[in-house]
Amino acid sequence: MNVYDSDRMADILSPLGYDLTDKPQSADMAILNTCHIREKASEKTFSELGVLRKMREERKKTGDGDMIIAVAGCVAQAEGEEIMKRAPFVDMVFGPQSYHKLPEMLAAASRGAGQVLDTDFPVEPKFDHLPAEAIDTKLSAFLTVQEGCDKFCAFCVVPYTRGAEFSRATDDILSEAKRMVAGGTREITLLGQNVNAYHGLRKDGKAASLAELIQMLAEIDGLERLRYTTSHPLEMTEDLCRAHRDVDILMPYLHLPVQAGSDRILEAMNRRHTGAEYRRIIEKLRSYRPDLALSGDFIVGFPGETDQDFEDTLQLVRDVNYAQAYSFKYSPRPGTPAAALEGQMIPEDVKSERLARLQALLNEQQLAFNQSFKGKEIPVLLEREGKKEGQLIGRSPYMQSVYLQSPPHRIGRVATVIIEEGNANSLRGKLKSGGVADAA
Ligand code: 5AD
Ligand code: SF4
């Protein structure tokens, strides 16, 4: 979502004459879009700010001009005051709900009005104020349809930094999607912290479910692929599960975090479902779409996690068999209920050991999944050139990166690729002759 937000910031700043640069040292303005989800991510803010400060001083010294420094995102939301104190050279600090006010904030900062702080949750959603035109259309693009979260998992800062759940109206999303497709987008990933809790207003004033929204989007001519992330097991409704069977452009890949396999820990995490319930959802999804590839998030070392609790997580992973997954050591976040469970914190070395064991199992599953494609023919969206001469990189329906040799003019097409090798993190294959149309 930060990638999507950063792109929108670029759209907002474009009419003011700002352009993206890949040389930060020559930038007139640097915006650090930050993440607060785990301590490691949020610590980076201050070290990166140190780097930017040096760049700014260098620019001033060499007479190249000044550099405005801004901190955006969830660290700004959660620690705005502290950032301004610890890093007085920062000009603007604003949260994820107020970046549409960038032009005003910029004007205030350039008037020399001192540091500008905006961490409000405005009544009117920022989406109503974002420019319609994107400065850069991507072949595979994100589209935010829902933001915020009301689930309050005991470990998570999202409900505090991104705020309450909000869904955009279907019409707004449809027009944004149509513009993207007209500009060349072939694959859209619908975004939301709790995307399957989507309940945006339809034209008739009733709420649409995510499954209905997906059906509406699937009607757009020229859109070849749809995905959505991230989902909560509790919101995997019957119509959404069925959409995986019924909507042909909905890709057979689902990121459905479970976090842990022990019912005791799931309850302490306030996840509101058991391991058995999660398994039943997976079974149902696979009955509708047998080739569905599953991905998940896991936290090891949640306060109070015993060896047996951790074994339950490993067992759940064995039962589900993931195509890929993300796993993390529990990181106490200020203000969350789990951070107050001081007596029950798990030592760092135990967390590291559990994470290594979990990741070994997940890597094994991912490799086996990738290797199972050897000899198969799959449709691949050709996205970009690779590092090697004549190489293209594309994506399989199951989210794997696919490397192959092909002329670059085929970028943007969906080609049939014969897979020759499945590796830990990617597939390698060759174009099937006649497997791609040359004319658009
Ligand atoms: N510690 C470790 N991992 C966390 N996540 C969220 N909060 C924490 C935390 N405090 C993980 C969850 C979530 C993913 C985005 O980040 O697994 O699904
Ligand atoms: Fe955080 Fe996801 Fe739980 Fe919401 S559902 S509180 S975003 S982990």
Tab-separated table of C-alpha atoms and ligand atoms in Angstrom, residues 37-38 155-156 257 259 297-299 328-331 333, ligand 1:
chain	number	residue	atom	x	y	z
A	37	ILE	CA	4.373	-2.603	11.335
A	38	ARG	CA	7.467	-3.996	13.050
A	155	PHE	CA	-0.012	-7.430	18.045
A	156	CYS	CA	-0.907	-5.004	15.273
A	257	PRO	CA	-2.596	-14.911	6.743
A	259	GLN	CA	-0.382	-15.888	11.920
A	297	ASP	CA	1.846	-14.512	7.150
A	298	PHE	CA	3.191	-16.037	10.360
A	299	ILE	CA	4.381	-14.591	13.630
A	328	PHE	CA	8.309	-12.749	11.245
A	329	LYS	CA	9.538	-12.699	14.803
A	330	TYR	CA	7.003	-11.071	17.095
A	331	SER	CA	7.893	-7.430	17.571
A	333	ARG	CA	4.527	-2.392	19.076
B	1	5AD	N1	5.269	-8.347	15.079
B	1	5AD	C1	5.589	-9.189	14.072
B	1	5AD	N2	4.885	-9.271	12.929
B	1	5AD	C2	3.808	-8.463	12.809
B	1	5AD	N3	2.923	-8.324	11.805
B	1	5AD	C3	2.036	-7.372	12.159
B	1	5AD	N4	2.324	-6.881	13.365
B	1	5AD	C4	3.424	-7.558	13.794
B	1	5AD	C5	4.195	-7.524	14.976
B	1	5AD	N5	3.892	-6.701	15.992
B	1	5AD	C6	2.944	-9.140	10.596
B	1	5AD	C7	1.673	-9.975	10.479
B	1	5AD	C8	0.925	-9.273	9.378
B	1	5AD	C9	2.071	-8.751	8.526
B	1	5AD	C10	1.716	-7.655	7.588
B	1	5AD	O1	3.010	-8.293	9.465
B	1	5AD	O2	2.032	-11.286	10.105
B	1	5AD	O3	0.059	-10.129	8.671
